[in-house]
Coordinates of C-alpha atoms in Angstrom, one line a residue:
X295 CA -21.3 15.7 -6.2
X296 CA -19.8 12.3 -7.1
X297 CA -17.2 14.0 -9.3
X298 CA -14.5 12.1 -7.4
X299 CA -14.4 8.8 -5.5
X300 CA -12.7 8.7 -2.2
X301 CA -11.1 5.4 -1.3
X302 CA -10.2 4.0 2.1
X303 CA -7.1 2.4 3.5
X304 CA -6.8 0.0 6.5
X305 CA -6.6 2.0 9.7
X306 CA -2.9 2.4 10.4
X307 CA -1.6 1.7 6.9
X308 CA -0.4 -1.9 7.5
X309 CA 0.9 -4.4 5.0
X310 CA -2.2 -6.6 5.3
X311 CA -0.7 -9.8 3.8
X312 CA 2.2 -9.7 6.3
X313 CA -0.3 -9.4 9.2
X314 CA -1.9 -12.6 7.9
X315 CA 1.4 -14.3 7.7
X316 CA 5.0 -13.1 7.3
X317 CA 5.6 -16.3 5.3
X318 CA 3.6 -14.7 2.4
X319 CA 6.8 -12.7 1.7
X320 CA 8.4 -15.9 0.4
X321 CA 6.0 -16.2 -2.6
X322 CA 7.7 -13.4 -4.4
X323 CA 11.1 -13.8 -2.7
X324 CA 11.7 -17.5 -2.0
X325 CA 15.2 -16.9 -0.7
X326 CA 14.3 -14.0 1.7
X327 CA 15.6 -14.2 5.2
X328 CA 12.5 -14.0 7.4
X329 CA 12.2 -13.0 11.1
X330 CA 12.9 -15.6 13.7
X331 CA 9.3 -15.4 14.8
X332 CA 6.4 -15.8 12.4
X333 CA 3.7 -13.1 12.7
X334 CA 0.3 -14.8 12.0
X335 CA -2.6 -12.6 13.2
X336 CA -5.2 -12.5 10.4
X337 CA -7.7 -11.2 13.0
X338 CA -5.6 -8.0 13.2
X339 CA -5.8 -7.6 9.4
X340 CA -9.6 -8.0 9.7
X341 CA -9.7 -5.4 12.5
X342 CA -7.5 -3.0 10.5
X343 CA -10.0 -3.2 7.6
X344 CA -13.1 -2.8 9.8
X345 CA -11.6 0.1 11.7
X346 CA -10.6 1.8 8.4
X347 CA -14.2 1.4 7.2
X348 CA -15.5 2.9 10.4
X349 CA -13.2 5.9 10.2
X350 CA -14.3 6.5 6.6
X351 CA -18.0 6.3 7.5
X352 CA -17.5 8.7 10.4
X353 CA -16.0 11.3 8.0
X354 CA -18.3 10.8 5.0
X355 CA -21.5 9.4 6.4
X356 CA -21.6 6.5 3.9
X357 CA -19.5 3.3 3.5
X358 CA -16.5 3.1 1.2
X359 CA -16.7 1.3 -2.1
X360 CA -13.0 1.3 -3.1
X361 CA -9.8 0.6 -1.3
X362 CA -6.2 1.4 -1.8
X363 CA -4.4 -1.3 0.3
X364 CA -1.4 0.3 1.9
X365 CA 1.4 0.2 -0.6
X366 CA -0.8 -1.6 -3.1
X367 CA -0.2 -4.7 -1.0
X368 CA -2.5 -7.6 -1.9
X369 CA -2.7 -11.4 -1.7
X370 CA -5.4 -13.9 -2.4
X371 CA -5.9 -14.3 1.4
X372 CA -7.3 -10.8 1.8
X373 CA -10.1 -11.0 -0.7
X374 CA -12.7 -12.5 1.5
X375 CA -12.2 -10.0 4.3
X376 CA -12.2 -7.1 1.8
X377 CA -15.5 -8.4 0.3
X378 CA -17.1 -8.9 3.7
X379 CA -16.4 -5.2 4.5
X380 CA -18.4 -4.1 1.5
X381 CA -15.4 -3.1 -0.6
X382 CA -16.3 -3.6 -4.3
X383 CA -12.9 -2.8 -5.8
X384 CA -9.3 -2.3 -4.8
X385 CA -6.1 -1.3 -6.6
X386 CA -2.6 -2.5 -7.0
X387 CA 0.3 -2.5 -9.5
X388 CA 0.8 -3.9 -13.0
X389 CA 3.6 -6.1 -11.7
X390 CA 1.2 -7.8 -9.4
X391 CA -1.2 -8.4 -12.3
X392 CA 1.6 -9.8 -14.5
X393 CA 2.6 -12.3 -11.9
X394 CA -1.0 -13.2 -11.1
X395 CA -1.4 -14.1 -14.8
X396 CA 1.9 -16.1 -14.9
X397 CA 3.9 -13.4 -16.7
X398 CA 7.2 -12.0 -15.5
X399 CA 6.2 -8.5 -16.5
X400 CA 4.5 -6.4 -19.2
X401 CA 6.6 -5.5 -22.2
X402 CA 7.0 -2.1 -23.7
X403 CA 8.6 -0.8 -26.9
X404 CA 10.7 2.3 -27.5
X405 CA 7.5 4.4 -27.2
X406 CA 6.9 2.9 -23.8
X407 CA 3.5 1.6 -24.8
X408 CA 2.6 -1.7 -23.4
X409 CA 2.5 -4.6 -25.8
X410 CA -0.2 -6.6 -23.9
X411 CA -2.6 -3.7 -23.9
X412 CA -5.9 -5.6 -23.7
X413 CA -4.5 -7.5 -20.7
X414 CA -3.4 -4.5 -18.6
X415 CA -6.1 -1.9 -19.3
X416 CA -9.1 -3.5 -17.6
X417 CA -10.2 -4.5 -14.1
X418 CA -10.2 -8.1 -13.0
X419 CA -12.4 -10.0 -10.6
X420 CA -11.0 -12.0 -7.7
X421 CA -13.1 -14.5 -5.7
X422 CA -12.4 -15.2 -2.1
X423 CA -12.9 -18.5 -0.4
X424 CA -15.7 -16.9 1.7
X425 CA -16.8 -13.9 -0.2
X426 CA -16.5 -11.9 -3.4
X427 CA -16.0 -11.1 -6.1
X428 CA -13.8 -8.0 -5.6
X429 CA -12.7 -6.1 -8.7
X430 CA -9.0 -5.1 -8.9
X431 CA -7.6 -2.3 -11.0
X432 CA -3.8 -2.2 -11.8
X433 CA -1.9 0.9 -12.4
X434 CA 0.2 1.8 -15.4
X435 CA 3.6 2.1 -13.8
X436 CA 5.2 4.3 -16.5
X437 CA 2.5 7.0 -16.7
X438 CA 2.0 6.9 -12.9
X439 CA 5.8 7.4 -12.3
X440 CA 5.9 10.2 -14.9
X441 CA 3.4 12.1 -12.8
X442 CA 5.1 11.1 -9.5
X443 CA 8.7 11.7 -10.4
X444 CA 9.4 13.0 -14.0
X445 CA 7.0 15.7 -14.9
X446 CA 8.0 17.9 -12.0
X447 CA 11.2 18.6 -14.0
X448 CA 9.3 19.7 -17.1
X449 CA 7.3 22.7 -18.1
X450 CA 3.8 22.1 -16.7
X451 CA 1.9 22.5 -20.0
X452 CA 4.4 20.3 -21.9
X453 CA 4.1 17.6 -19.2
X454 CA 0.3 17.7 -19.4
X455 CA 0.5 17.4 -23.2
X456 CA 2.9 14.4 -22.9
X457 CA 0.5 12.7 -20.5
X458 CA -2.5 13.1 -22.9
X459 CA -0.3 12.0 -25.8
X460 CA 0.5 8.8 -24.0
X461 CA -3.2 8.1 -23.4
X462 CA -3.8 8.6 -27.1
X463 CA -0.9 6.3 -28.0
X464 CA -2.5 3.6 -25.9
X465 CA -5.9 4.2 -27.5
X466 CA -4.4 4.1 -31.0
X467 CA -2.6 0.8 -30.3
X468 CA -5.8 -0.7 -29.0
X469 CA -7.6 0.3 -32.1
X470 CA -4.8 -1.3 -34.2
X471 CA -5.1 -4.5 -32.3
X472 CA -8.9 -4.4 -32.6
X473 CA -9.2 -5.0 -28.9
X474 CA -12.8 -4.9 -27.6
X475 CA -13.3 -2.0 -25.1
X476 CA -13.9 -0.1 -23.2
X477 CA -10.5 0.0 -21.6
X478 CA -9.3 1.7 -18.4
X479 CA -5.9 3.2 -17.9
X480 CA -5.3 3.5 -14.1
X481 CA -2.8 6.2 -13.0
X482 CA -2.0 5.7 -9.3
X483 CA 0.7 7.5 -7.2
X484 CA 1.2 8.8 -3.7
X485 CA -1.2 11.7 -3.5
X486 CA 0.9 13.9 -1.3
X487 CA 4.5 13.3 -2.3
X488 CA 4.8 14.6 -5.9
X489 CA 3.6 18.2 -5.7
X490 CA 6.4 19.6 -3.5
X491 CA 8.8 18.9 -6.3
X492 CA 6.7 20.8 -8.9
X493 CA 6.9 24.5 -9.4
X494 CA 4.0 26.2 -7.6
X495 CA 2.8 22.9 -6.2
X496 CA 2.0 21.6 -9.7
X497 CA -0.8 24.1 -10.4
X498 CA 0.3 24.7 -14.1
X499 CA 0.6 21.0 -14.8
X500 CA -2.7 20.1 -13.0
X501 CA -4.7 22.9 -14.6
X502 CA -3.4 22.1 -18.0
X503 CA -4.0 18.4 -17.5
X504 CA -7.6 18.8 -16.3
X505 CA -8.4 21.2 -19.1
X506 CA -6.8 19.0 -21.7
X507 CA -8.7 15.9 -20.5
X508 CA -12.0 17.8 -20.3
X509 CA -11.6 19.1 -23.8
X510 CA -10.5 15.8 -25.4
X511 CA -13.3 14.1 -27.3
X512 CA -11.6 10.7 -27.2
X513 CA -10.7 10.4 -23.5
X514 CA -13.3 10.0 -20.7
X515 CA -12.3 10.4 -17.1
X516 CA -14.1 8.0 -14.8
X517 CA -13.9 6.7 -11.3
X518 CA -13.3 2.9 -10.9
X519 CA -16.9 2.4 -9.8
X520 CA -18.2 4.3 -12.8
X521 CA -16.1 2.1 -15.1
X522 CA -17.4 -1.1 -13.5
X523 CA -21.0 0.2 -14.0
X524 CA -20.2 0.9 -17.6
X525 CA -18.4 -2.4 -18.3
X526 CA -19.4 -5.0 -15.5
X527 CA -18.3 -8.0 -17.6
X528 CA -14.6 -8.4 -16.9
X529 CA -12.2 -11.4 -16.7
X530 CA -11.2 -13.2 -13.5
X531 CA -7.9 -13.9 -11.8
X532 CA -7.7 -17.3 -10.3
X533 CA -5.2 -16.4 -7.6
X534 CA -4.0 -12.9 -6.8
X535 CA -0.3 -12.6 -6.4
X536 CA 1.2 -11.7 -3.0
X537 CA 3.0 -8.4 -3.6
X538 CA 3.0 -4.7 -3.5
X539 CA 3.5 -1.8 -5.9
X540 CA 7.2 -1.9 -5.2
X541 CA 8.7 -4.7 -7.3
X542 CA 5.6 -6.8 -6.8
X543 CA 7.0 -8.1 -3.4
X544 CA 7.3 -7.1 0.2
X545 CA 11.0 -6.7 0.4
X546 CA 10.9 -3.0 1.4
X547 CA 9.3 -3.9 4.8
X548 CA 10.8 -7.3 5.7
X549 CA 13.9 -9.3 5.1
X550 CA 16.7 -7.0 6.2
X551 CA 18.2 -7.5 9.6
X552 CA 16.7 -4.4 11.1
X553 CA 13.3 -5.0 9.6
X554 CA 13.3 -8.6 10.9
X555 CA 14.3 -7.5 14.4
X556 CA 11.4 -5.0 14.4
X557 CA 9.0 -7.8 13.3
X558 CA 10.3 -10.0 16.1
X559 CA 9.7 -7.2 18.6
X560 CA 6.2 -6.8 17.2
X561 CA 5.5 -10.5 17.3
X562 CA 6.8 -10.9 20.9
X563 CA 4.5 -8.0 22.0
X564 CA 1.5 -9.4 20.1
X565 CA 2.0 -12.8 21.8
X566 CA 1.8 -11.2 25.2
X567 CA -1.3 -9.3 24.2
X568 CA -2.9 -12.5 23.0
X569 CA -2.7 -14.0 26.5
X570 CA -4.9 -11.1 27.7
X571 CA -7.3 -11.4 24.8
X572 CA -7.6 -15.2 25.5
X573 CA -8.2 -14.6 29.2
X574 CA -4.9 -16.4 30.3
X575 CA -4.0 -13.1 31.9
X576 CA -6.4 -10.5 33.2
X577 CA -6.2 -6.9 32.0
X578 CA -7.0 -4.1 34.5
X579 CA -10.3 -3.6 32.7
X580 CA -11.9 -3.6 29.2
X581 CA -10.8 0.0 28.5
X582 CA -7.2 -1.0 29.2
X583 CA -7.4 -3.9 26.8
X584 CA -8.9 -1.7 24.1
X585 CA -6.1 0.8 24.6
X586 CA -3.5 -2.0 24.3
X587 CA -5.1 -3.2 21.1
X588 CA -5.1 0.3 19.7
X589 CA -1.4 0.7 20.4
X590 CA -0.8 -2.7 18.8
X591 CA -2.6 -1.6 15.6
X592 CA -0.4 1.5 15.5
X593 CA 2.7 -0.6 15.8
X594 CA 1.5 -2.7 12.9
X595 CA 1.6 0.3 10.5
X596 CA 3.9 -0.2 7.5
X597 CA 5.9 3.0 7.8
X598 CA 7.9 1.8 10.8
X599 CA 9.3 -1.0 8.7
X600 CA 9.8 1.3 5.7
X601 CA 12.6 3.2 7.5
X602 CA 14.4 0.1 8.8
X603 CA 17.1 -1.4 6.7
X604 CA 19.3 0.1 4.1
X605 CA 16.7 0.5 1.3
X606 CA 15.1 3.7 2.7
X607 CA 16.5 6.6 4.6
X608 CA 14.5 9.4 6.3
X609 CA 17.6 11.3 7.4
X610 CA 16.5 10.6 11.0
X611 CA 15.7 6.9 11.1
X612 CA 16.7 6.7 14.8
X613 CA 13.7 8.8 15.8
X614 CA 11.3 6.4 14.0
X615 CA 13.1 3.5 15.8
X616 CA 12.5 5.2 19.2
X617 CA 8.8 5.9 18.4
X618 CA 8.2 2.3 17.2
X619 CA 9.7 0.9 20.4
X620 CA 7.8 3.4 22.5
X621 CA 4.6 2.4 20.8
X622 CA 5.2 -1.2 21.7
X623 CA 5.9 -0.2 25.3
X624 CA 2.5 1.4 25.4
X625 CA 0.9 -2.0 24.8
X626 CA 2.6 -3.3 28.0
X627 CA 1.8 -0.2 30.0
X628 CA -1.8 -0.3 29.1
X629 CA -2.0 -3.9 30.4
X630 CA -0.3 -2.9 33.6
X631 CA 3.0 -4.6 32.8
X632 CA 6.5 -3.3 32.9
X633 CA 7.8 -3.1 29.3
X634 CA 10.6 -5.6 28.7
X635 CA 14.1 -4.2 28.7
X636 CA 14.7 -5.3 25.0
X637 CA 12.5 -2.4 24.0
X638 CA 15.1 0.0 25.5
X639 CA 17.7 -1.3 23.0
X640 CA 17.7 0.5 19.6
X641 CA 17.1 -1.6 16.6
X642 CA 19.2 0.8 14.4
X643 CA 22.8 0.7 15.4
X644 CA 23.8 4.0 17.0
X645 CA 26.4 6.0 15.2
X646 CA 29.5 6.7 17.3
X647 CA 30.2 10.3 18.1
X648 CA 33.9 11.3 17.8
X649 CA 35.7 12.9 20.7
X650 CA 36.2 16.1 18.6
X651 CA 32.5 16.5 18.0
X652 CA 31.6 15.6 21.6
X653 CA 34.0 18.2 22.9
X654 CA 32.4 20.9 20.8
X655 CA 29.1 20.0 22.3

């Protein structure tokens, strides 16, 4: 019915900028310790995008228009490939916008309303070297995180009222500043994570929120594409910052010792695969080469690197480590090669088991 707009994400949820070059992590974090090997395979970033578009079309019967890059991760270098795949808009975080505009961050008063309202609450166009423009919308981090993390601890109706009051506070401040609209407040959060923490999967909050927004004469809910149709004239960003929706950098996925070792494993495997793609070595057949590429794309997914290092903990990181290394092994096996022995060595240090615990086993 067009009531919602479904976005796409690159096939296996990779951090696209880091596939182009792991050196891009240094833009936001100049002192970061990078892996010994540099991963520089922009063609894989292109393939991840193209395959994501194909998957979307196979499900919905039409091409996607909008994209949520995995973890809101963007950089100027992805703009052309995004545009060439027919994507008209993508989304990221307000921290990325601030740094793209030469600001350290957006400022907020005690009421948590942004001071630079006219700057944040609109899309921006970014032009690639070989294609574009692509519009980018940037999320309001405070309201988004209220939905994602805070409102689950409140009464659902009160939480919905607080949400709507915050939108009104933004509108009133824009009116006071005589800012020329229309303006767009983008609320973006992980779609699956929040609701398990709400009572009854958030039904009271969501029903109250949707009813309140539908009844409010001053708030109009729109999809990003609808907003761009309503207000196509928007400012441009000269160069899009290289960062994600987590601290406007890529530090969650690269820089710690475990993360860097995982990247080195990934790069070593990709270097072997490249020899087959270039004809230096011969794969058993085209199907085997396609299978090896598919496994490589799975290994490039961001969530492997999410669980490495001390900044995130799944409670069973060792199983993710094993699955990551086994995925890399599948690349070699598809090519008819024996996987190297380094893939048998855990990246995550194994915890010693005491004699007492062992004896009880």
